[in-house]
PDB file of C-alpha atoms and ligand atoms in Angstrom:
ATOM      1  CA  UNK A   1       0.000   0.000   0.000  1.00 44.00           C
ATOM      2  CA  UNK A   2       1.567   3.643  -0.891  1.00 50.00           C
ATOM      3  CA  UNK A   3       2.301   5.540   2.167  1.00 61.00           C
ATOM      4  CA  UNK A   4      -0.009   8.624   2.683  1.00 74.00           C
ATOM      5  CA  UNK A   5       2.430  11.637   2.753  1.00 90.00           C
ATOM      6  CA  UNK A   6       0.552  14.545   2.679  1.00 94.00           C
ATOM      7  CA  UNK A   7      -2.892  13.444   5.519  1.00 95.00           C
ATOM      8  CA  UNK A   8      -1.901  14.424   8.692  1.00 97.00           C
ATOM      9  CA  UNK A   9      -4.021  14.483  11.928  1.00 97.00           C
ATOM     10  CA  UNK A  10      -1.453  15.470  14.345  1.00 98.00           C
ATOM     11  CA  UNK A  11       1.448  18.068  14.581  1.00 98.00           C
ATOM     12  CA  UNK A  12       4.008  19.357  17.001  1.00 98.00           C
ATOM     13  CA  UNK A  13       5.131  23.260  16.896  1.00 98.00           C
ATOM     14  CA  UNK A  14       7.295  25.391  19.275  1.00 98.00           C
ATOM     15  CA  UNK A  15       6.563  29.040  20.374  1.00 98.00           C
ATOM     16  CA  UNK A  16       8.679  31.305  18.896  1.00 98.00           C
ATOM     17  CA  UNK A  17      11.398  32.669  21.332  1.00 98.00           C
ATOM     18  CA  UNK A  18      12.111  36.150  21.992  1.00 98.00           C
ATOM     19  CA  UNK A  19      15.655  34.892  21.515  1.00 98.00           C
ATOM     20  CA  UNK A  20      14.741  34.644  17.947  1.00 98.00           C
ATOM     21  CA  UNK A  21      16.028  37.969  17.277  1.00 97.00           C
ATOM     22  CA  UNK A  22      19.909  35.863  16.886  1.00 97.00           C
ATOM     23  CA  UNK A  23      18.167  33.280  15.052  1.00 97.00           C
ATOM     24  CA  UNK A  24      20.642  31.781  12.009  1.00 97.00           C
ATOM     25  CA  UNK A  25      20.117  34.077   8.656  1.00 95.00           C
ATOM     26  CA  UNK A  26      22.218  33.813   5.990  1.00 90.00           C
ATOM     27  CA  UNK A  27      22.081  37.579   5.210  1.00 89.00           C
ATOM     28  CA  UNK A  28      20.379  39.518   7.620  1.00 91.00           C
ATOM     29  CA  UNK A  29      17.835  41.878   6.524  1.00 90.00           C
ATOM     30  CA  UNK A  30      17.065  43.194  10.234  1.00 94.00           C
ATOM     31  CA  UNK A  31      16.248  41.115  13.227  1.00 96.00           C
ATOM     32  CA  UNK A  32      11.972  39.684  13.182  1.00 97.00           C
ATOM     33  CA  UNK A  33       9.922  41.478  15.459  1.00 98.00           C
ATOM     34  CA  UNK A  34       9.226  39.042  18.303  1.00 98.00           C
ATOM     35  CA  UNK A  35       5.235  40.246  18.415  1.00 98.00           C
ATOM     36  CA  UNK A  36       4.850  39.990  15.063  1.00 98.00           C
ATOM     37  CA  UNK A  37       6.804  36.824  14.829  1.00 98.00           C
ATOM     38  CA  UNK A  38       4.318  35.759  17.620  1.00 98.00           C
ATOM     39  CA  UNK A  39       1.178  36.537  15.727  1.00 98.00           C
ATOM     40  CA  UNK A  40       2.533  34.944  12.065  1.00 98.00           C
ATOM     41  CA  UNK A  41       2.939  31.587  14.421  1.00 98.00           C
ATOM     42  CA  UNK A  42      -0.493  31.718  15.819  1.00 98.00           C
ATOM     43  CA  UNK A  43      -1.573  32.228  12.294  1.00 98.00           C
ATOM     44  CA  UNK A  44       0.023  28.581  11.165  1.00 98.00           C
ATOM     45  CA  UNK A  45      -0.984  26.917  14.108  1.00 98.00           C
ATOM     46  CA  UNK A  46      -4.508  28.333  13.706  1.00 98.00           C
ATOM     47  CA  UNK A  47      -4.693  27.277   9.989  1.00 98.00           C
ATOM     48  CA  UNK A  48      -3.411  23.876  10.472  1.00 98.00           C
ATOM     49  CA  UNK A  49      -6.040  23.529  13.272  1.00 98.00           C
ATOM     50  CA  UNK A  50      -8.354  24.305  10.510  1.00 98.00           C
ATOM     51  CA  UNK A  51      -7.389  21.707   8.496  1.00 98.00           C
ATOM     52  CA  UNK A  52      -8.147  19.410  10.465  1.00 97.00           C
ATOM     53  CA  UNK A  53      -4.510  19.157  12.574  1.00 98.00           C
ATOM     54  CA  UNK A  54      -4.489  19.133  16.179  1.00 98.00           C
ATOM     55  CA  UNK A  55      -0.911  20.829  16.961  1.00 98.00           C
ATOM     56  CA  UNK A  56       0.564  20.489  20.032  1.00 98.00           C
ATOM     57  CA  UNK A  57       2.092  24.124  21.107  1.00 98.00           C
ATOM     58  CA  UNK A  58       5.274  23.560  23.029  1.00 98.00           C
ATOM     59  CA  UNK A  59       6.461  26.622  25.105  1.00 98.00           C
ATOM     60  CA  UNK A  60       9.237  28.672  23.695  1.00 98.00           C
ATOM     61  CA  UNK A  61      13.009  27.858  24.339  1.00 98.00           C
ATOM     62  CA  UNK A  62      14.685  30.606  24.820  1.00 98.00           C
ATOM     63  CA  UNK A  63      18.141  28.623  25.130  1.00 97.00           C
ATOM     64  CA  UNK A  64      17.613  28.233  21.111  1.00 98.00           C
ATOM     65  CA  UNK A  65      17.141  31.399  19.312  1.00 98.00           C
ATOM     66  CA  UNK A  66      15.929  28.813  15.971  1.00 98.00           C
ATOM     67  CA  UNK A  67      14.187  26.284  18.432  1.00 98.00           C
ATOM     68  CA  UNK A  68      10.560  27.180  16.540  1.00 98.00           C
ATOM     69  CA  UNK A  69      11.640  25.463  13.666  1.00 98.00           C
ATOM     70  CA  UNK A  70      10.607  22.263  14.731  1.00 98.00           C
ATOM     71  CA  UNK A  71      11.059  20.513  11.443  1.00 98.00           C
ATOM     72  CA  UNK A  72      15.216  20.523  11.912  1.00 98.00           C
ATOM     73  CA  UNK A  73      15.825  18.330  14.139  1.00 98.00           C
ATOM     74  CA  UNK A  74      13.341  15.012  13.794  1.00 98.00           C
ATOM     75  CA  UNK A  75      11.577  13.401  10.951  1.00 98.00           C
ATOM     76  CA  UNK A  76       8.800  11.674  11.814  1.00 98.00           C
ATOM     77  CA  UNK A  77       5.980   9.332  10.052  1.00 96.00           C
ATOM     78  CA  UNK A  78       2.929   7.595  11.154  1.00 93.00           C
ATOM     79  CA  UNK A  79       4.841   4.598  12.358  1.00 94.00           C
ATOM     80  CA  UNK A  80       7.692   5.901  14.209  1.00 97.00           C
ATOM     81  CA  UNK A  81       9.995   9.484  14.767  1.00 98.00           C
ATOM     82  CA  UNK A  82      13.624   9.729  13.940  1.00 98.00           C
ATOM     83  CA  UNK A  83      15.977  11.788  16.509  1.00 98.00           C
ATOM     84  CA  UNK A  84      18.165  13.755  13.889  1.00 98.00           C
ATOM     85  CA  UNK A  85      21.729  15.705  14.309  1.00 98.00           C
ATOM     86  CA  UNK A  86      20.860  19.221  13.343  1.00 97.00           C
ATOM     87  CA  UNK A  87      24.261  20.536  11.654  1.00 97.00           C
ATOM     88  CA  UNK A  88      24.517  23.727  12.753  1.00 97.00           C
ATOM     89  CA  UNK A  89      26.322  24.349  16.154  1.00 96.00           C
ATOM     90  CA  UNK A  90      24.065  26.907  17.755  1.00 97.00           C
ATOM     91  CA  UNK A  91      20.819  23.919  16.612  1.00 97.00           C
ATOM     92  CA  UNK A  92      22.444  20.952  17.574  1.00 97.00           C
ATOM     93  CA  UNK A  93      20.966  21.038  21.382  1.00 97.00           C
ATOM     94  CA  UNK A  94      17.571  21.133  19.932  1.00 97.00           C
ATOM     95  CA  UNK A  95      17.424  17.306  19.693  1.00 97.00           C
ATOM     96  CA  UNK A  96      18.102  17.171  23.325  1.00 95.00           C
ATOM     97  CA  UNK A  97      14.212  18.667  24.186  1.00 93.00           C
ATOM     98  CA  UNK A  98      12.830  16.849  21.178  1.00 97.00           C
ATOM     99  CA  UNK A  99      13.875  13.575  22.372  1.00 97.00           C
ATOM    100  CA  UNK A 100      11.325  13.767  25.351  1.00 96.00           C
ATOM    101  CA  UNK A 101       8.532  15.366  23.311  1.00 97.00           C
ATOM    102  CA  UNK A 102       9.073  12.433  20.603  1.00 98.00           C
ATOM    103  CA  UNK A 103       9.250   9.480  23.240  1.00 97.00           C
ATOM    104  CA  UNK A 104       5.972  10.517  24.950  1.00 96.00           C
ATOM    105  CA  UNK A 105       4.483  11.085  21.212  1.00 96.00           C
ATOM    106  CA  UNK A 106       5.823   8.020  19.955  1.00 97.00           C
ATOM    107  CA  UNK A 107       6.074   4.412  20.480  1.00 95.00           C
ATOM    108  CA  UNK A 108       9.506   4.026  17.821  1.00 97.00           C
ATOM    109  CA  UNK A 109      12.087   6.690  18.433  1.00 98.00           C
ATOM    110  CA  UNK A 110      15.359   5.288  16.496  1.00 98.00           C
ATOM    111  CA  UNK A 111      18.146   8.676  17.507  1.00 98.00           C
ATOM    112  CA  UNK A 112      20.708   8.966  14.671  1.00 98.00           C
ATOM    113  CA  UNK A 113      24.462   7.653  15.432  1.00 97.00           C
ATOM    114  CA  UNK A 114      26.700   9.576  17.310  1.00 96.00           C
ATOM    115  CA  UNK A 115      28.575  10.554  13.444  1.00 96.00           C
ATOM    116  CA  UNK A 116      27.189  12.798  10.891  1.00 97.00           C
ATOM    117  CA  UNK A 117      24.956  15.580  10.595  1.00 98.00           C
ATOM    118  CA  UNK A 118      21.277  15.723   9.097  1.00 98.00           C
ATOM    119  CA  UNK A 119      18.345  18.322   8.703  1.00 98.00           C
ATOM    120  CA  UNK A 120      14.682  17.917   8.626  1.00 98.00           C
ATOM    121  CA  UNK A 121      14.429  20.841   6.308  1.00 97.00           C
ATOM    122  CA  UNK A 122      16.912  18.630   4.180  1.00 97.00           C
ATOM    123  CA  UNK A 123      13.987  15.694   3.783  1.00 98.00           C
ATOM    124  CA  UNK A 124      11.430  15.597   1.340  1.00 98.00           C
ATOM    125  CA  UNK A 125       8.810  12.432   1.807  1.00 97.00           C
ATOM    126  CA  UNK A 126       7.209  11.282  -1.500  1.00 96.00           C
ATOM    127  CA  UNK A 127       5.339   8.034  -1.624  1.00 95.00           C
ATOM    128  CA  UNK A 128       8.199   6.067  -3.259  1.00 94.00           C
ATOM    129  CA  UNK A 129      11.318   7.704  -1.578  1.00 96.00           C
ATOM    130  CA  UNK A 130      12.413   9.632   0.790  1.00 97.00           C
ATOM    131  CA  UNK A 131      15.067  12.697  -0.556  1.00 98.00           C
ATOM    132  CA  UNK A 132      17.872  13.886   1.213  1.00 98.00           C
ATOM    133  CA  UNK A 133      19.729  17.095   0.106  1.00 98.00           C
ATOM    134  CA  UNK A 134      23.129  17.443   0.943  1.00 97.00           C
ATOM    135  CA  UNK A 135      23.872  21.029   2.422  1.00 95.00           C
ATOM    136  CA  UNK A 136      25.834  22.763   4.837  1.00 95.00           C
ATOM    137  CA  UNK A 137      23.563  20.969   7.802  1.00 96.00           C
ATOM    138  CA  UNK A 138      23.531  17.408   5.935  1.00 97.00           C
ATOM    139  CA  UNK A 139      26.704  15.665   5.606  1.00 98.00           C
ATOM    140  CA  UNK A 140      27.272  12.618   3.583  1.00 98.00           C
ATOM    141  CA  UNK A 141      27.385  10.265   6.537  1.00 98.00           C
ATOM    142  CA  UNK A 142      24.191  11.944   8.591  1.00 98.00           C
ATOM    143  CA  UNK A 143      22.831  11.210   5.404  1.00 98.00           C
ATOM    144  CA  UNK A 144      23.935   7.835   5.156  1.00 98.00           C
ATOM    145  CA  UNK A 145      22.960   7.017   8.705  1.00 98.00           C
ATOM    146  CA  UNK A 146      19.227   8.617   7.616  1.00 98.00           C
ATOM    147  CA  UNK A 147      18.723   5.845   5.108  1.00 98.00           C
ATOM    148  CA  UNK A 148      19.668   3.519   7.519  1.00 98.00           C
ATOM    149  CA  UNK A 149      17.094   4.365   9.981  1.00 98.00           C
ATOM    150  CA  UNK A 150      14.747   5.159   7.258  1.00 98.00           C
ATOM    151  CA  UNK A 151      15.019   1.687   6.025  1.00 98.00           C
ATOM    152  CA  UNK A 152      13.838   0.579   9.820  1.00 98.00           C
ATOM    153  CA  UNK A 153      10.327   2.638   9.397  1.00 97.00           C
ATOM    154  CA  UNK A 154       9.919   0.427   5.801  1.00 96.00           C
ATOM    155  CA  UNK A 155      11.076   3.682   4.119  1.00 97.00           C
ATOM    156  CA  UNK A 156      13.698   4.125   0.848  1.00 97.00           C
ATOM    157  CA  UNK A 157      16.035   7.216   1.337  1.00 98.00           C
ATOM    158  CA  UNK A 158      17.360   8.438  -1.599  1.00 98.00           C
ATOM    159  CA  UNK A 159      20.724  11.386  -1.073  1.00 98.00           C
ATOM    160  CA  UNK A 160      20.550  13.965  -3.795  1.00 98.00           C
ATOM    161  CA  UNK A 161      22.477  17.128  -4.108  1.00 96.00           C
ATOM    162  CA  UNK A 162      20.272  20.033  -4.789  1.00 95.00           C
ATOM    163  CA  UNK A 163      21.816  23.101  -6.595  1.00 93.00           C
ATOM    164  CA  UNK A 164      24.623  25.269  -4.373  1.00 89.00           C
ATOM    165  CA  UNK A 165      22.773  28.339  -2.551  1.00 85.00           C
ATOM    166  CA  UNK A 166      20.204  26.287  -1.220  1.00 88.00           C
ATOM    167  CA  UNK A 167      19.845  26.565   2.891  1.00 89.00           C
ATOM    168  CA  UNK A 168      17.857  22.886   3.342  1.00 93.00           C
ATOM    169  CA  UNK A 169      16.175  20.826   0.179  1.00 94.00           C
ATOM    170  CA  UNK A 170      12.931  21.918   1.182  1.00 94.00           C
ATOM    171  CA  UNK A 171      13.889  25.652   0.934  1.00 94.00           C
ATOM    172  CA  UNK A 172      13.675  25.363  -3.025  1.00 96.00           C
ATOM    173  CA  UNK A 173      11.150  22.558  -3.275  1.00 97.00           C
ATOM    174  CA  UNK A 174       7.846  20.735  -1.440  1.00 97.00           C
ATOM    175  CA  UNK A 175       5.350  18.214  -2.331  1.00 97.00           C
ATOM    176  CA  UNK A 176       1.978  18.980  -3.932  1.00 98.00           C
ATOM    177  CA  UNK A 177       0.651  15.808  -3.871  1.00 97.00           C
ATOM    178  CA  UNK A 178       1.905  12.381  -4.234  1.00 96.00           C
ATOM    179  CA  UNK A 179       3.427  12.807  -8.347  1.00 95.00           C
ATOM    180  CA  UNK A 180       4.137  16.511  -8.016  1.00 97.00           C
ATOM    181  CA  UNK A 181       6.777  18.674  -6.597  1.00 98.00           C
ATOM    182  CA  UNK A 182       6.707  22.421  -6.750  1.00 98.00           C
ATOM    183  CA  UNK A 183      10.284  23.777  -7.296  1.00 98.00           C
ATOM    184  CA  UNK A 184      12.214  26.691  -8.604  1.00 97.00           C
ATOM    185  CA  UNK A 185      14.167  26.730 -11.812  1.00 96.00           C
ATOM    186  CA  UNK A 186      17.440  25.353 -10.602  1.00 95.00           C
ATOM    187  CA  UNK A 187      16.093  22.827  -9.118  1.00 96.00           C
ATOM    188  CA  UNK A 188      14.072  21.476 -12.303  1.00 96.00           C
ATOM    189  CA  UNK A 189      17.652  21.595 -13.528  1.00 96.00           C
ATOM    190  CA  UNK A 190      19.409  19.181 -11.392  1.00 96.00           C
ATOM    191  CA  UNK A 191      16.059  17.050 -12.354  1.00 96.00           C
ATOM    192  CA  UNK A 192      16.778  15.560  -8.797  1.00 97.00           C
ATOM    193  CA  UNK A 193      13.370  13.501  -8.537  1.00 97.00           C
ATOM    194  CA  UNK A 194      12.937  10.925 -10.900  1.00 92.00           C
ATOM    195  CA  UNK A 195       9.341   9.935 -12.076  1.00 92.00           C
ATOM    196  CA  UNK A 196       8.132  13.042  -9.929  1.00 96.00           C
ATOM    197  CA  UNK A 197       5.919  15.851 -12.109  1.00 97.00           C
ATOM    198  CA  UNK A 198       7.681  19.575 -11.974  1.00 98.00           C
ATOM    199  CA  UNK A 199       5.841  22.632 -11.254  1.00 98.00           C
ATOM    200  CA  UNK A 200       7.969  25.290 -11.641  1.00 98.00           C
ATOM    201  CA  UNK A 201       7.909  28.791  -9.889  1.00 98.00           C
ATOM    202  CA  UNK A 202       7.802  31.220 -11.790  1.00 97.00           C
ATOM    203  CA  UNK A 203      10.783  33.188 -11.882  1.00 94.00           C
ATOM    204  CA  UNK A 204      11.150  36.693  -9.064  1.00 96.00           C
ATOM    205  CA  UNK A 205       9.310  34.357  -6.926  1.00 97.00           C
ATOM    206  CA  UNK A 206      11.524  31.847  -5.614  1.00 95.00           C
ATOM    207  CA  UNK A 207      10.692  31.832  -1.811  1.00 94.00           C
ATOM    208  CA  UNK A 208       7.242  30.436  -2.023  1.00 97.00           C
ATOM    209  CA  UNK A 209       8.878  26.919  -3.632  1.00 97.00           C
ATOM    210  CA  UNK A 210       8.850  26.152   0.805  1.00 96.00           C
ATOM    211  CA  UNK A 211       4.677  25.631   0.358  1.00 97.00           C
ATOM    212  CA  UNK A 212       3.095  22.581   2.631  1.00 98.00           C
ATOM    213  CA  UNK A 213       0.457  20.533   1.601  1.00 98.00           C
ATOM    214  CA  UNK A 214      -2.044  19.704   4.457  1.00 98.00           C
ATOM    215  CA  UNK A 215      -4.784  17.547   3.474  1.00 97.00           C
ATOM    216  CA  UNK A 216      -6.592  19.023   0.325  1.00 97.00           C
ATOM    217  CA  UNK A 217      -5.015  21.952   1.001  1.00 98.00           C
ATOM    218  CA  UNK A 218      -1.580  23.659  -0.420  1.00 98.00           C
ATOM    219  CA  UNK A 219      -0.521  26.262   2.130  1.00 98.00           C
ATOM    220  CA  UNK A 220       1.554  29.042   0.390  1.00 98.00           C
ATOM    221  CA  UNK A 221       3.602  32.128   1.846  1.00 98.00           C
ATOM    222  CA  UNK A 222       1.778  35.177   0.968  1.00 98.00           C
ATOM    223  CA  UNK A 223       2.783  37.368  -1.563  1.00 97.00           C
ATOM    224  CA  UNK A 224       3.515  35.324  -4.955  1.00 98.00           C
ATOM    225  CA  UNK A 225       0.610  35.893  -6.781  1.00 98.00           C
ATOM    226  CA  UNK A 226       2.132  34.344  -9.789  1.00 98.00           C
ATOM    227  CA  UNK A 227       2.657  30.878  -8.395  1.00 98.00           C
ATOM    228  CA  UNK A 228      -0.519  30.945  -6.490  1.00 98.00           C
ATOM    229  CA  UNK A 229      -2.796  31.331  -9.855  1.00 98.00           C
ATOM    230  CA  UNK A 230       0.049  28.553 -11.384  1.00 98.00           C
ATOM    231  CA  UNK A 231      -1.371  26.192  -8.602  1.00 98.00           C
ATOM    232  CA  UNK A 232      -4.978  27.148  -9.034  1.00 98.00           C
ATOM    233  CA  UNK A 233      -5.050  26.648 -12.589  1.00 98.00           C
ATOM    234  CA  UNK A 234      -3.645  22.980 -11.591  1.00 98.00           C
ATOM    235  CA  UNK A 235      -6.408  22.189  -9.817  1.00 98.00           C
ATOM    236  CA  UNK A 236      -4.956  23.211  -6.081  1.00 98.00           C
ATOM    237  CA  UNK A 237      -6.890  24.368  -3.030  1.00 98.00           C
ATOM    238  CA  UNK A 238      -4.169  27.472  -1.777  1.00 98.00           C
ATOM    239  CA  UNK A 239      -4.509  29.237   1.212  1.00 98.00           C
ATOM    240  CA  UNK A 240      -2.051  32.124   2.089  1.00 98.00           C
ATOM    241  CA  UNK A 241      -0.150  32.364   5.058  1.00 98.00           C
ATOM    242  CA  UNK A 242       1.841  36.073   5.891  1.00 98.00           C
ATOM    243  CA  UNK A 243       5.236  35.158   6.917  1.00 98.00           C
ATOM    244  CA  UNK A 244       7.564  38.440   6.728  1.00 97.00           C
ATOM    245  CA  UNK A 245       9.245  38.190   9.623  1.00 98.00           C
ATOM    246  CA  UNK A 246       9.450  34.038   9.344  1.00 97.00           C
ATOM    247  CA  UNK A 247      11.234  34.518   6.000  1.00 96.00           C
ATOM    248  CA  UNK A 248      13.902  37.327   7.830  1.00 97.00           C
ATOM    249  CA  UNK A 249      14.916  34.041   9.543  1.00 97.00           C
ATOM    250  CA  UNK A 250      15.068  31.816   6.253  1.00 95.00           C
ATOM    251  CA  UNK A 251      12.581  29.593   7.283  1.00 96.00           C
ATOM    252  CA  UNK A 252       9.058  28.905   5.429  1.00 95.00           C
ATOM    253  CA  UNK A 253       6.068  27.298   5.715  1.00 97.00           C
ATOM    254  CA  UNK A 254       6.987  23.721   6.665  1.00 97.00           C
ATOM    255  CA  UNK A 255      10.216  24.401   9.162  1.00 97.00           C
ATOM    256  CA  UNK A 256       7.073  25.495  12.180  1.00 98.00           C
ATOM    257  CA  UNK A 257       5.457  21.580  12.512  1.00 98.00           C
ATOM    258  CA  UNK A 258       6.437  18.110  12.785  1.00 98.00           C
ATOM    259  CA  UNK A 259       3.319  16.412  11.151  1.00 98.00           C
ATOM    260  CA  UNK A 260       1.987  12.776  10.968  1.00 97.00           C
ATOM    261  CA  UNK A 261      -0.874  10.753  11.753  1.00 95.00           C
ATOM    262  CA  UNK A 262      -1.670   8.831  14.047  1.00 91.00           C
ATOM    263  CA  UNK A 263      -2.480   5.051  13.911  1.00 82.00           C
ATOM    264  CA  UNK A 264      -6.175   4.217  13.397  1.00 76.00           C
TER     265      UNK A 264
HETATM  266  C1  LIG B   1      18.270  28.124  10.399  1.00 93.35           C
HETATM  267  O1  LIG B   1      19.082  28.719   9.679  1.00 93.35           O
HETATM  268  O2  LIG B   1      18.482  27.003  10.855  1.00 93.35           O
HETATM  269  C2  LIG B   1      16.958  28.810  10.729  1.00 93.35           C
HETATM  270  N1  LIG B   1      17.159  30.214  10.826  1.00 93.35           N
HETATM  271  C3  LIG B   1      15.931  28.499   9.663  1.00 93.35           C
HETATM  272  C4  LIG B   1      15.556  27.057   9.622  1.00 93.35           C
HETATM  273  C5  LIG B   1      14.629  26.749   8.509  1.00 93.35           C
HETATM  274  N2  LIG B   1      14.197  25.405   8.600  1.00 93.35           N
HETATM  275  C6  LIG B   1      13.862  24.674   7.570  1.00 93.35           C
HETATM  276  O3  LIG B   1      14.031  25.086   6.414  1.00 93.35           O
HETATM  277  N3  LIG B   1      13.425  23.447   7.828  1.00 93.35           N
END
């Protein structure tokens, strides 16, 4: 039976810390406004709620400035979590917290091996596989050590090398549904997902490629008007999110929630 990929019932998120303002950003455009970063968070948890999602709210760490980007460090499916290594220094304590919230949340917690480094933000389920980018928070043996453990949830891991400038796989791609992947230009070039359909951003609008599909529903940052007629005209339900002061901190739509659901 294909595994469902994009039907979740459940989800974990983390408050947004007013530590945030030293969160990781590759070129800083100004630090997020906590209150504002506050309300865009309420906004995703609120939406997933209304998709049907009951998201579990932990309280903000202030320890780690990033620590509301839940999606770094665990991967998790309806049969089991995985502990990951998040690669950068100033993330790689997060695991530490998640470890708890995963073991109460889960009944198969397999933690990576004390060797490489790996990213949620670097995963990308599909039915058939599951893609790992290589970045500057995946390394070749985290990501060899992810294919491992995927292969103990029944999952294939696949390691691909996305295009260089790209912060995690996900920031230039995400899953529409289970045969197409929305992605920018470069990364229709590297053609990095066999038998998977392309949609293609169009170009000036590169940030939206982080959407999240929730059910029937594509959630998209607001703001790209282009790609959000492109996914209409396909046939997508789109809801907008506003995410300004998200996006100072590189992050997108699916780095906020660790989604699954849960066993019948
Ligand atoms: C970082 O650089 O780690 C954070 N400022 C952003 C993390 C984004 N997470 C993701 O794409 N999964």
């Amino acid at each position: 039976m294909p595994h469902s990929v994009h039907r979740f019932d459940r989800a974990l998120a983390r408050r947004p810390a007013a530590s945030a303002v030293d969160g990781l950003r590759a070129v800083d455009r100004g630090a997020p406004d906590i209150a504002a970063l506050r309300a865009e968070h309420e906004a995703y948890v609120g939406m997933l709620e209304s998709l049907g999602v009951a998201v579990d709210v932990l309280e903000a760490d202030e320890g780690f400035p990033d620590s509301m980007f839940v999606e770094d460090p665990a991967l998790v499916f309806d049969n089991g979590a995985i502990l990951l290594r998040p690669g950068a220094a100033s993330r790689f304590g997060e695991a530490v917290a998640m470890e708890r919230e995963l073991t109460a949340r889960f009944q198969r917690l397999i933690p990576l091996p004390d060797r490489g480094f790996a990213d949620g933000g670097d995963v990308m389920v599909t039915p058939a596989a599951v893609f790992i980018g290589l970045s500057a928070r995946t390394d070749a043996a985290g990501a060899e050590d992810l294919v491992e453990a995927l292969a103990e949830l029944g999952r294939k891991g696949v390691v691909v090398t996305p295009p260089p400038g790209v912060l995690h796989l996900k920031t230039a791609c995400s899953l529409l549904d289970d045969e197409t992947v929305l992605m920018t230009e470069a990364m229709e070039k590297a053609a990095l997902f066999p038998g998977m359909r392309a949609l293609v951003v169009p170009e000036g609008e590169e940030p939206v490629a982080n959407a999240l599909r929730v059910n029937d529903t594509v959630l998209i940052t607001e703001g790209f008007p282009k790609t959000e007629t492109m996914l209409r005209e396909n046939g997508y339900a789109v809801r907008r999110l506003k995410l300004d002061e998200v996006m100072k901190l590189d992050a997108g739509l699916s780095c906020m929630s660790l989604r699954w659901k849960a066993p019948d």
